[in-house]
Amino acid sequence: MFCQIEEGFMKWRSTRKNCAEVSISDAISMGLAPDGGLFVPVSFPEVDLSKFSAQMNISQIAFELMKPFFKGDVLENYLENICHNAFSFDVPLKKINDNTFLLELFHGPTAAFKDFGARFLSECFKVLYEKKKATKTILVATSGDTGGAVACAFHKNPGVNVAVLFPLGKVSQRQQAQLTCWGDNVLSFGVSGVFDDCQKIVKAAFQDQQFNESLQLTSANSINVGRLLPQVAYYVAASIWHFSQHQKKPSFVIPSGNVGNAVGAFWARTLGFPIDRIALATNANQVIPEYLNHGNWQPKSSIATLANAMDVGNPSNMERLFDLFENNVDQMRKGCGSLSVSDEIIQKVIVQKSQNKPDGWGEVICPHTATAAYYRDQLDQGHWIVVSTAHPAKFDLIVEPLLNKKIELPESLSQILNRPTHFETIDPHLNSFKLCIEKGFVNE
Ligand SMILES: *Cc1c(COP(=O)(O)O)cnc(C)c1O
């Protein structure tokens, strides 16, 4: 434990309510609660809305928002610096037409919204583990986007080593380059197998007590509150910026898979920021719209789609939404809608939105963002902010043939793609991974 929790400090409890309440830094370093649940605030802090203004930038808003969450914690005195370092890129809110706006979350180094969470978590780990003089090892099994954001954020972080496991031949060339171009404290492993094999190795590694202790294993999962809180910050910022300009509460339509991004919007609304409705766009993986229609929660195996970062059949962060709505589907229906969008529609919408106004939006969007763009068109005339989760150049193999043109890479991504790459090939077994990793980090 990093600190005693005293009265007045914000505590975190598990959604399953079968373990002790902890401080924010313990919730961040534990990731998953010991009873297998997810950490949520015991109660949401009172936020003083008058402390926020539309002139504040994203890092100032993030700091002001998170202050009450970190009050009394060992990270409190570092929070301003953590926010300054993590929120070091723009979050443009663009007007598309009178009632549609686009929130671009892809201006970070790996060009997807996952940079916010990964960078914030990395800054927190830096402080926590430097204090403990410990070296932790983060294991990430990745099918694409997450591994790149985590590797980039933790590269050269002094207290943390990272091992990235990806399925060989199952990720795109650009994705592979982003997973294998780091070196130093980041090692990459191409597993001869599929994504499930990578996850199996990670699980087995955590269960191997000796191995776990010798490497001090930890995870940087999207269920970690250190990745969620920074995602609340951009909804707070967008709602304040929008409200001050239009005197109207915006609603959000969010491309969703594991629902971590969307939990940020729900928490921002719960805290009292000016947010009207929240709509979750999914790809052909449609457990969420089915739940809202029928009231039965029935997780499924995931289906592969063009919006592959949303290929989730059992979204883990739903547990946080069930908790927020007290397992009452009627309550949830009032607070949120959801729609499933097929690959055919994704393709059509990418083409349509790229066309000039007024028919299109004059914007090239990625396949994930396309699900939300389509959903927006089915919604009413209120003010809707469509959340854009990744730069289209990350999905060149899908977007370029549809539009019949090259999409220019953002500068930061092109720098990453120009770095030399290296990875070890391993068999889909823990032993193969063990042999390689012990060699790897010892030699550094
Ligand atoms: C991860 C990801 C999503 C899904 O976000 P969740 O938090 O899992 O709902 C959507 N779009 C892109 C580009 C992503 O990388």
CSV table of C-alpha atoms and ligand atoms in Angstrom, one decimal:
chain,number,residue,atom,x,y,z
A,1,MET,CA,0.0,0.0,0.0
A,2,PHE,CA,1.3,3.4,-0.8
A,3,CYS,CA,-0.5,5.4,1.8
A,4,GLN,CA,-3.0,5.3,4.6
A,5,ILE,CA,-6.4,6.4,3.6
A,6,GLU,CA,-7.7,9.1,6.0
A,7,GLU,CA,-11.1,10.7,6.2
A,8,GLY,CA,-11.9,13.2,3.5
A,9,PHE,CA,-9.7,11.4,0.9
A,10,MET,CA,-11.4,9.9,-2.1
A,11,LYS,CA,-11.6,6.2,-1.9
A,12,TRP,CA,-12.0,3.5,-4.6
A,13,ARG,CA,-14.1,0.4,-4.3
A,14,SER,CA,-14.5,-2.7,-6.4
A,15,THR,CA,-17.6,-3.0,-8.6
A,16,ARG,CA,-18.0,-6.5,-6.9
A,17,LYS,CA,-17.8,-5.0,-3.3
A,18,ASN,CA,-15.8,-7.9,-2.0
A,19,CYS,CA,-12.6,-6.2,-1.0
A,20,ALA,CA,-11.2,-3.2,0.9
A,21,GLU,CA,-11.5,0.3,-0.3
A,22,VAL,CA,-8.1,1.7,-1.6
A,23,SER,CA,-6.4,5.0,-2.5
A,24,ILE,CA,-6.1,6.2,-6.1
A,25,SER,CA,-2.4,5.3,-6.3
A,26,ASP,CA,-3.2,1.8,-5.0
A,27,ALA,CA,-6.0,1.4,-7.5
A,28,ILE,CA,-3.6,2.5,-10.3
A,29,SER,CA,-0.9,0.1,-9.2
A,30,MET,CA,-3.2,-2.8,-8.7
A,31,GLY,CA,-5.1,-2.4,-12.0
A,32,LEU,CA,-7.8,-5.0,-11.3
A,33,ALA,CA,-9.4,-5.2,-7.8
A,34,PRO,CA,-8.4,-8.3,-5.8
A,35,ASP,CA,-12.0,-9.7,-6.1
A,36,GLY,CA,-11.8,-9.5,-9.9
A,37,GLY,CA,-13.9,-6.4,-10.1
A,38,LEU,CA,-13.1,-3.0,-11.5
A,39,PHE,CA,-12.3,0.1,-9.3
A,40,VAL,CA,-14.9,2.9,-9.2
A,41,PRO,CA,-15.1,5.9,-6.9
A,42,VAL,CA,-16.9,5.2,-3.6
A,43,SER,CA,-18.6,8.5,-4.2
A,44,PHE,CA,-18.0,11.1,-6.9
A,45,PRO,CA,-16.3,14.2,-5.5
A,46,GLU,CA,-18.1,17.6,-5.5
A,47,VAL,CA,-16.7,19.5,-8.4
A,48,ASP,CA,-16.7,23.3,-8.3
A,49,LEU,CA,-17.7,24.2,-11.9
A,50,SER,CA,-16.7,27.8,-11.4
A,51,LYS,CA,-13.1,26.7,-11.4
A,52,PHE,CA,-13.3,25.7,-15.0
A,53,SER,CA,-13.4,28.1,-18.0
A,54,ALA,CA,-13.4,27.7,-21.7
A,55,GLN,CA,-10.0,29.5,-21.9
A,56,MET,CA,-8.3,26.7,-20.1
A,57,ASN,CA,-6.4,24.1,-22.3
A,58,ILE,CA,-6.7,20.4,-21.9
A,59,SER,CA,-3.9,19.9,-19.5
A,60,GLN,CA,-5.2,22.7,-17.2
A,61,ILE,CA,-8.7,21.2,-17.3
A,62,ALA,CA,-7.4,17.7,-16.6
A,63,PHE,CA,-5.4,19.0,-13.6
A,64,GLU,CA,-8.4,20.9,-12.1
A,65,LEU,CA,-10.7,17.9,-12.7
A,66,MET,CA,-8.4,15.4,-11.1
A,67,LYS,CA,-7.3,17.4,-8.0
A,68,PRO,CA,-10.2,16.1,-5.8
A,69,PHE,CA,-9.6,12.6,-7.1
A,70,PHE,CA,-5.9,12.7,-5.9
A,71,LYS,CA,-6.4,14.8,-2.7
A,72,GLY,CA,-4.3,13.4,0.1
A,73,ASP,CA,-2.6,10.8,-2.2
A,74,VAL,CA,1.2,10.3,-2.7
A,75,LEU,CA,0.6,11.5,-6.3
A,76,GLU,CA,-1.1,14.7,-5.3
A,77,ASN,CA,2.0,16.9,-5.4
A,78,TYR,CA,3.0,15.5,-8.8
A,79,LEU,CA,-0.4,15.8,-10.4
A,80,GLU,CA,0.1,19.1,-12.2
A,81,ASN,CA,3.4,17.9,-13.7
A,82,ILE,CA,1.8,14.5,-14.6
A,83,CYS,CA,-1.0,16.3,-16.4
A,84,HIS,CA,1.4,18.7,-18.1
A,85,ASN,CA,3.5,15.8,-19.5
A,86,ALA,CA,0.7,13.5,-20.4
A,87,PHE,CA,-1.6,16.1,-22.1
A,88,SER,CA,1.0,17.5,-24.3
A,89,PHE,CA,-1.0,17.6,-27.6
A,90,ASP,CA,-4.0,19.3,-29.1
A,91,VAL,CA,-7.6,18.1,-28.8
A,92,PRO,CA,-9.4,20.0,-31.6
A,93,LEU,CA,-13.2,20.4,-31.4
A,94,LYS,CA,-14.3,21.1,-35.0
A,95,LYS,CA,-17.6,22.4,-36.3
A,96,ILE,CA,-19.0,20.2,-39.1
A,97,ASN,CA,-22.4,22.0,-39.4
A,98,ASP,CA,-24.9,23.7,-37.2
A,99,ASN,CA,-25.5,20.7,-35.0
A,100,THR,CA,-22.6,18.3,-35.6
A,101,PHE,CA,-19.1,18.6,-34.2
A,102,LEU,CA,-16.0,16.4,-34.3
A,103,LEU,CA,-13.8,15.9,-31.3
A,104,GLU,CA,-10.4,14.7,-32.6
A,105,LEU,CA,-8.6,12.5,-30.1
A,106,PHE,CA,-5.8,11.3,-32.4
A,107,HIS,CA,-3.2,14.0,-32.1
A,108,GLY,CA,-1.0,12.1,-29.7
A,109,PRO,CA,2.2,10.2,-30.8
A,110,THR,CA,0.5,7.0,-31.9
A,111,ALA,CA,-2.5,8.8,-33.4
A,112,ALA,CA,-5.3,7.1,-31.4
A,113,PHE,CA,-7.1,8.2,-28.2
A,114,LYS,CA,-5.3,5.4,-26.3
A,115,ASP,CA,-2.3,7.8,-26.1
A,116,PHE,CA,-4.2,9.8,-23.3
A,117,GLY,CA,-4.6,6.8,-21.0
A,118,ALA,CA,-1.2,5.3,-21.8
A,119,ARG,CA,0.7,8.5,-21.2
A,120,PHE,CA,-1.1,9.4,-18.0
A,121,LEU,CA,-0.5,5.9,-16.6
A,122,SER,CA,3.2,6.0,-17.6
A,123,GLU,CA,3.6,9.3,-15.7
A,124,CYS,CA,1.9,7.9,-12.6
A,125,PHE,CA,4.1,4.8,-12.7
A,126,LYS,CA,7.2,6.9,-13.1
A,127,VAL,CA,6.5,8.6,-9.7
A,128,LEU,CA,5.2,5.6,-7.9
A,129,TYR,CA,8.0,3.2,-8.8
A,130,GLU,CA,10.8,5.7,-8.5
A,131,LYS,CA,9.6,6.2,-5.0
A,132,LYS,CA,9.7,2.5,-4.3
A,133,LYS,CA,12.9,2.0,-6.3
A,134,ALA,CA,11.2,-0.9,-7.9
A,135,THR,CA,11.4,-2.1,-11.5
A,136,LYS,CA,8.1,-3.4,-12.7
A,137,THR,CA,7.5,-5.3,-15.9
A,138,ILE,CA,4.3,-4.6,-17.9
A,139,LEU,CA,3.0,-7.4,-20.1
A,140,VAL,CA,0.8,-6.4,-22.9
A,141,ALA,CA,-0.9,-8.8,-25.3
A,142,THR,CA,-2.1,-6.7,-28.2
A,143,SER,CA,-4.0,-7.2,-31.4
A,144,GLY,CA,-2.9,-3.8,-32.6
A,145,ASP,CA,-3.6,-0.3,-31.2
A,146,THR,CA,-3.1,-0.7,-27.4
A,147,GLY,CA,0.4,-2.2,-27.6
A,148,GLY,CA,1.7,0.6,-29.7
A,149,ALA,CA,0.3,3.3,-27.4
A,150,VAL,CA,1.6,1.6,-24.3
A,151,ALA,CA,5.1,0.9,-25.7
A,152,CYS,CA,5.4,4.5,-26.9
A,153,ALA,CA,4.2,5.9,-23.6
A,154,PHE,CA,6.5,3.8,-21.4
A,155,HIS,CA,9.6,3.9,-23.7
A,156,LYS,CA,12.5,5.0,-21.5
A,157,ASN,CA,10.4,5.2,-18.4
A,158,PRO,CA,13.1,4.4,-15.8
A,159,GLY,CA,11.1,2.2,-13.4
A,160,VAL,CA,9.3,0.0,-15.9
A,161,ASN,CA,10.1,-2.6,-18.5
A,162,VAL,CA,7.6,-3.5,-21.1
A,163,ALA,CA,7.1,-6.8,-23.0
A,164,VAL,CA,4.7,-6.5,-26.0
A,165,LEU,CA,3.3,-9.8,-27.4
A,166,PHE,CA,1.5,-9.7,-30.7
A,167,PRO,CA,0.3,-12.5,-33.1
A,168,LEU,CA,2.8,-12.8,-35.9
A,169,GLY,CA,1.3,-12.1,-39.3
A,170,LYS,CA,-2.0,-11.1,-37.8
A,171,VAL,CA,-1.4,-7.4,-37.4
A,172,SER,CA,-0.9,-4.9,-40.3
A,173,GLN,CA,2.5,-3.8,-41.4
A,174,ARG,CA,2.1,-0.4,-39.9
A,175,GLN,CA,0.8,-1.8,-36.6
A,176,GLN,CA,3.8,-4.2,-36.4
A,177,ALA,CA,6.2,-1.4,-37.0
A,178,GLN,CA,4.7,0.6,-34.1
A,179,LEU,CA,5.0,-2.5,-31.8
A,180,THR,CA,8.6,-3.4,-32.6
A,181,CYS,CA,10.4,0.0,-33.1
A,182,TRP,CA,11.3,0.8,-29.4
A,183,GLY,CA,14.2,-1.2,-27.9
A,184,ASP,CA,15.7,0.0,-24.6
A,185,ASN,CA,13.2,-1.0,-21.9
A,186,VAL,CA,10.6,-2.2,-24.4
A,187,LEU,CA,10.9,-5.7,-25.8
A,188,SER,CA,8.6,-7.1,-28.6
A,189,PHE,CA,7.6,-10.7,-29.1
A,190,GLY,CA,6.0,-12.0,-32.3
A,191,VAL,CA,4.0,-15.1,-31.2
A,192,SER,CA,3.5,-17.9,-33.8
A,193,GLY,CA,-0.2,-18.1,-33.1
A,194,VAL,CA,-3.3,-15.9,-32.8
A,195,PHE,CA,-4.2,-13.1,-30.3
A,196,ASP,CA,-5.7,-15.6,-27.9
A,197,ASP,CA,-2.3,-17.3,-27.7
A,198,CYS,CA,-0.7,-14.0,-26.7
A,199,GLN,CA,-3.3,-13.6,-24.0
A,200,LYS,CA,-2.8,-17.1,-22.8
A,201,ILE,CA,1.0,-16.5,-22.3
A,202,VAL,CA,0.3,-13.3,-20.4
A,203,LYS,CA,-2.2,-15.1,-18.1
A,204,ALA,CA,0.2,-18.0,-17.5
A,205,ALA,CA,3.0,-15.6,-16.7
A,206,PHE,CA,0.9,-13.9,-14.0
A,207,GLN,CA,0.0,-17.3,-12.5
A,208,ASP,CA,3.7,-18.5,-12.4
A,209,GLN,CA,4.5,-17.2,-9.0
A,210,GLN,CA,8.2,-17.3,-9.2
A,211,PHE,CA,8.4,-15.7,-12.6
A,212,ASN,CA,5.8,-13.1,-11.6
A,213,GLU,CA,7.9,-12.2,-8.5
A,214,SER,CA,11.2,-12.1,-10.3
A,215,LEU,CA,9.9,-9.7,-12.9
A,216,GLN,CA,7.4,-7.9,-10.7
A,217,LEU,CA,4.7,-8.2,-13.4
A,218,THR,CA,2.0,-5.7,-13.8
A,219,SER,CA,-0.4,-4.7,-16.5
A,220,ALA,CA,-1.5,-1.5,-18.3
A,221,ASN,CA,-5.0,-2.7,-19.1
A,222,SER,CA,-7.7,-0.4,-20.3
A,223,ILE,CA,-9.6,-1.3,-17.1
A,224,ASN,CA,-6.9,0.6,-15.0
A,225,VAL,CA,-8.3,3.8,-13.5
A,226,GLY,CA,-5.1,5.4,-14.5
A,227,ARG,CA,-6.2,5.1,-18.1
A,228,LEU,CA,-9.8,6.0,-17.4
A,229,LEU,CA,-9.4,9.3,-15.5
A,230,PRO,CA,-7.6,11.1,-18.4
A,231,GLN,CA,-10.5,10.0,-20.6
A,232,VAL,CA,-12.9,11.8,-18.4
A,233,ALA,CA,-10.8,14.9,-18.9
A,234,TYR,CA,-11.4,15.3,-22.7
A,235,TYR,CA,-15.2,15.0,-22.2
A,236,VAL,CA,-15.1,17.6,-19.5
A,237,ALA,CA,-13.0,19.9,-21.8
A,238,ALA,CA,-15.2,19.4,-24.9
A,239,SER,CA,-18.4,20.0,-22.9
A,240,ILE,CA,-17.0,23.2,-21.4
A,241,TRP,CA,-15.6,24.5,-24.7
A,242,HIS,CA,-18.9,23.7,-26.5
A,243,PHE,CA,-21.2,25.1,-23.8
A,244,SER,CA,-19.4,28.4,-23.6
A,245,GLN,CA,-19.6,28.9,-27.3
A,246,HIS,CA,-23.2,27.7,-28.0
A,247,GLN,CA,-24.9,27.9,-24.6
A,248,LYS,CA,-26.2,24.4,-25.2
A,249,LYS,CA,-25.3,21.1,-23.6
A,250,PRO,CA,-23.7,18.8,-26.2
A,251,SER,CA,-24.4,15.1,-26.6
A,252,PHE,CA,-21.7,12.6,-27.5
A,253,VAL,CA,-21.7,9.7,-30.0
A,254,ILE,CA,-18.7,7.4,-29.2
A,255,PRO,CA,-17.2,4.5,-31.2
A,256,SER,CA,-17.1,1.8,-28.5
A,257,GLY,CA,-15.5,-1.6,-28.0
A,258,ASN,CA,-14.4,-2.3,-24.5
A,259,VAL,CA,-16.3,0.9,-23.4
A,260,GLY,CA,-13.4,2.5,-21.5
A,261,ASN,CA,-13.6,5.6,-23.6
A,262,ALA,CA,-17.3,6.0,-23.1
A,263,VAL,CA,-17.1,5.5,-19.3
A,264,GLY,CA,-15.1,8.8,-19.4
A,265,ALA,CA,-18.2,10.5,-20.8
A,266,PHE,CA,-20.6,8.9,-18.3
A,267,TRP,CA,-18.3,9.9,-15.3
A,268,ALA,CA,-18.0,13.5,-16.7
A,269,ARG,CA,-21.8,13.8,-16.8
A,270,THR,CA,-22.2,12.3,-13.3
A,271,LEU,CA,-19.7,14.9,-12.0
A,272,GLY,CA,-22.1,17.6,-13.3
A,273,PHE,CA,-20.5,18.8,-16.4
A,274,PRO,CA,-22.8,20.0,-19.2
A,275,ILE,CA,-23.4,16.8,-21.1
A,276,ASP,CA,-26.8,15.9,-22.5
A,277,ARG,CA,-27.0,12.4,-24.0
A,278,ILE,CA,-24.4,9.7,-24.6
A,279,ALA,CA,-24.7,7.3,-27.6
A,280,LEU,CA,-22.5,4.2,-28.1
A,281,ALA,CA,-21.8,3.2,-31.7
A,282,THR,CA,-20.6,-0.4,-32.1
A,283,ASN,CA,-19.4,-2.4,-35.1
A,284,ALA,CA,-21.0,-5.8,-35.9
A,285,ASN,CA,-20.2,-6.8,-32.3
A,286,GLN,CA,-23.6,-5.8,-30.9
A,287,VAL,CA,-23.9,-7.0,-27.3
A,288,ILE,CA,-24.5,-3.5,-26.1
A,289,PRO,CA,-27.4,-2.5,-28.4
A,290,GLU,CA,-28.9,-6.0,-27.8
A,291,TYR,CA,-28.7,-5.4,-24.0
A,292,LEU,CA,-30.5,-2.1,-24.3
A,293,ASN,CA,-33.2,-3.7,-26.5
A,294,HIS,CA,-33.9,-6.8,-24.6
A,295,GLY,CA,-32.5,-6.2,-21.1
A,296,ASN,CA,-30.4,-9.4,-21.2
A,297,TRP,CA,-26.6,-9.2,-20.9
A,298,GLN,CA,-25.2,-11.9,-23.2
A,299,PRO,CA,-21.5,-11.7,-23.9
A,300,LYS,CA,-20.4,-13.4,-27.2
A,301,SER,CA,-17.2,-14.3,-29.0
A,302,SER,CA,-15.9,-11.4,-30.9
A,303,ILE,CA,-16.4,-11.0,-34.7
A,304,ALA,CA,-13.6,-9.5,-36.9
A,305,THR,CA,-14.6,-6.2,-38.5
A,306,LEU,CA,-13.0,-3.3,-40.3
A,307,ALA,CA,-13.1,-1.3,-37.1
A,308,ASN,CA,-10.9,-3.9,-35.4
A,309,ALA,CA,-10.0,-2.0,-32.2
A,310,MET,CA,-13.7,-2.4,-31.4
A,311,ASP,CA,-13.9,-6.1,-32.0
A,312,VAL,CA,-15.0,-7.0,-28.5
A,313,GLY,CA,-17.7,-9.5,-27.6
A,314,ASN,CA,-17.5,-9.1,-23.9
A,315,PRO,CA,-16.7,-5.5,-23.1
A,316,SER,CA,-15.1,-5.5,-19.6
A,317,ASN,CA,-15.9,-1.8,-18.8
A,318,MET,CA,-19.7,-2.6,-19.0
A,319,GLU,CA,-19.3,-3.7,-15.4
A,320,ARG,CA,-18.6,0.0,-14.5
A,321,LEU,CA,-21.8,1.1,-16.3
A,322,PHE,CA,-23.9,-1.6,-14.7
A,323,ASP,CA,-22.5,-0.3,-11.4
A,324,LEU,CA,-23.3,3.4,-12.3
A,325,PHE,CA,-26.9,2.5,-13.3
A,326,GLU,CA,-27.3,0.1,-10.4
A,327,ASN,CA,-28.0,-2.8,-12.8
A,328,ASN,CA,-31.2,-1.1,-13.9
A,329,VAL,CA,-31.6,-1.4,-17.7
A,330,ASP,CA,-34.4,1.2,-17.8
A,331,GLN,CA,-32.1,3.7,-16.1
A,332,MET,CA,-29.4,2.9,-18.6
A,333,ARG,CA,-31.8,3.4,-21.5
A,334,LYS,CA,-32.7,6.9,-20.3
A,335,GLY,CA,-29.0,7.7,-20.0
A,336,CYS,CA,-27.7,6.2,-23.2
A,337,GLY,CA,-28.5,4.7,-26.6
A,338,SER,CA,-26.5,2.3,-28.8
A,339,LEU,CA,-26.5,1.2,-32.5
A,340,SER,CA,-24.6,-1.5,-34.3
A,341,VAL,CA,-23.0,-0.6,-37.7
A,342,SER,CA,-22.0,-3.1,-40.3
A,343,ASP,CA,-18.8,-3.2,-42.4
A,344,GLU,CA,-20.7,-2.3,-45.5
A,345,ILE,CA,-22.0,0.9,-43.9
A,346,ILE,CA,-18.6,1.7,-42.5
A,347,GLN,CA,-17.2,1.7,-46.0
A,348,LYS,CA,-20.1,3.8,-47.4
A,349,VAL,CA,-19.8,6.3,-44.6
A,350,ILE,CA,-16.0,6.8,-45.1
A,351,VAL,CA,-16.6,7.6,-48.7
A,352,GLN,CA,-19.6,9.8,-48.0
A,353,LYS,CA,-18.1,11.9,-45.2
A,354,SER,CA,-14.9,12.5,-47.3
A,355,GLN,CA,-17.0,14.3,-49.9
A,356,ASN,CA,-17.2,18.1,-49.7
A,357,LYS,CA,-19.9,19.8,-47.8
A,358,PRO,CA,-22.9,20.0,-47.8
A,359,ASP,CA,-23.3,16.3,-49.0
A,360,GLY,CA,-20.3,15.1,-47.0
A,361,TRP,CA,-18.3,16.5,-44.1
A,362,GLY,CA,-15.1,17.2,-46.0
A,363,GLU,CA,-13.3,14.9,-43.5
A,364,VAL,CA,-11.4,11.6,-44.0
A,365,ILE,CA,-12.4,9.5,-41.0
A,366,CYS,CA,-11.1,6.1,-39.8
A,367,PRO,CA,-13.4,3.0,-39.7
A,368,HIS,CA,-14.1,3.3,-36.0
A,369,THR,CA,-15.1,6.9,-36.3
A,370,ALA,CA,-17.3,6.0,-39.2
A,371,THR,CA,-19.6,3.9,-36.9
A,372,ALA,CA,-20.2,7.1,-34.8
A,373,ALA,CA,-20.6,9.3,-37.9
A,374,TYR,CA,-23.3,7.0,-39.2
A,375,TYR,CA,-25.1,6.8,-35.9
A,376,ARG,CA,-25.1,10.6,-35.6
A,377,ASP,CA,-27.1,10.8,-38.9
A,378,GLN,CA,-29.8,8.6,-37.3
A,379,LEU,CA,-30.1,10.9,-34.3
A,380,ASP,CA,-32.0,14.2,-33.8
A,381,GLN,CA,-31.3,17.9,-34.4
A,382,GLY,CA,-29.7,18.5,-31.0
A,383,HIS,CA,-26.0,19.3,-30.8
A,384,TRP,CA,-24.0,16.1,-31.2
A,385,ILE,CA,-20.2,15.8,-30.8
A,386,VAL,CA,-18.9,12.8,-32.8
A,387,VAL,CA,-15.8,11.4,-31.1
A,388,SER,CA,-13.0,10.6,-33.6
A,389,THR,CA,-10.8,7.9,-32.1
A,390,ALA,CA,-8.0,7.4,-34.6
A,391,HIS,CA,-6.3,9.1,-37.5
A,392,PRO,CA,-7.4,7.5,-40.8
A,393,ALA,CA,-3.7,7.0,-41.9
A,394,LYS,CA,-3.5,4.2,-39.3
A,395,PHE,CA,-5.9,2.2,-41.4
A,396,ASP,CA,-4.5,3.0,-44.8
A,397,LEU,CA,-5.2,-0.5,-46.2
A,398,ILE,CA,-8.9,0.1,-45.6
A,399,VAL,CA,-9.3,3.8,-46.2
A,400,GLU,CA,-7.0,4.4,-49.2
A,401,PRO,CA,-8.6,2.0,-51.6
A,402,LEU,CA,-12.1,3.3,-50.8
A,403,LEU,CA,-11.1,6.9,-51.5
A,404,ASN,CA,-8.6,6.1,-54.2
A,405,LYS,CA,-6.0,8.4,-52.8
A,406,LYS,CA,-3.0,8.4,-50.4
A,407,ILE,CA,-3.7,9.6,-46.8
A,408,GLU,CA,-0.8,11.7,-45.4
A,409,LEU,CA,0.7,10.4,-42.2
A,410,PRO,CA,0.8,12.7,-39.2
A,411,GLU,CA,4.3,13.8,-38.4
A,412,SER,CA,4.6,11.9,-35.1
A,413,LEU,CA,3.4,8.6,-36.6
A,414,SER,CA,5.7,8.9,-39.6
A,415,GLN,CA,8.7,9.4,-37.2
A,416,ILE,CA,7.7,6.2,-35.4
A,417,LEU,CA,7.3,4.3,-38.6
A,418,ASN,CA,10.8,5.3,-39.7
A,419,ARG,CA,12.5,3.8,-36.6
A,420,PRO,CA,14.4,0.6,-37.0
A,421,THR,CA,12.5,-2.5,-35.8
A,422,HIS,CA,13.4,-5.6,-33.9
A,423,PHE,CA,11.4,-8.4,-32.3
A,424,GLU,CA,11.9,-12.0,-31.1
A,425,THR,CA,9.8,-14.8,-32.5
A,426,ILE,CA,8.5,-17.2,-29.9
A,427,ASP,CA,6.3,-20.3,-29.8
A,428,PRO,CA,2.9,-19.9,-28.2
A,429,HIS,CA,4.0,-21.2,-24.8
A,430,LEU,CA,5.1,-19.6,-21.6
A,431,ASN,CA,8.4,-21.4,-21.6
A,432,SER,CA,9.4,-20.0,-24.9
A,433,PHE,CA,8.6,-16.5,-23.7
A,434,LYS,CA,10.5,-17.0,-20.4
A,435,LEU,CA,13.7,-18.1,-22.1
A,436,CYS,CA,13.6,-15.1,-24.3
A,437,ILE,CA,12.7,-12.4,-21.8
A,438,GLU,CA,15.1,-13.5,-19.1
A,439,LYS,CA,17.9,-13.2,-21.7
A,440,GLY,CA,16.5,-9.9,-23.0
A,441,PHE,CA,16.2,-7.7,-19.9
A,442,VAL,CA,19.4,-9.0,-18.2
A,443,ASN,CA,21.5,-8.0,-21.2
A,444,GLU,CA,20.2,-4.4,-21.3
B,1,LIG,C1,-9.6,1.1,-28.6
B,1,LIG,C2,-10.3,1.8,-29.7
B,1,LIG,C3,-11.7,2.0,-29.7
B,1,LIG,C4,-12.6,1.4,-28.7
B,1,LIG,O1,-12.4,2.1,-27.4
B,1,LIG,P1,-13.0,1.4,-26.1
B,1,LIG,O2,-12.5,2.2,-25.0
B,1,LIG,O3,-12.4,0.0,-26.1
B,1,LIG,O4,-14.5,1.4,-26.2
B,1,LIG,C5,-12.2,2.7,-30.7
B,1,LIG,N1,-11.5,3.3,-31.7
B,1,LIG,C6,-10.1,3.1,-31.7
B,1,LIG,C7,-9.4,3.7,-32.8
B,1,LIG,C8,-9.5,2.4,-30.7
B,1,LIG,O5,-8.2,2.2,-30.8
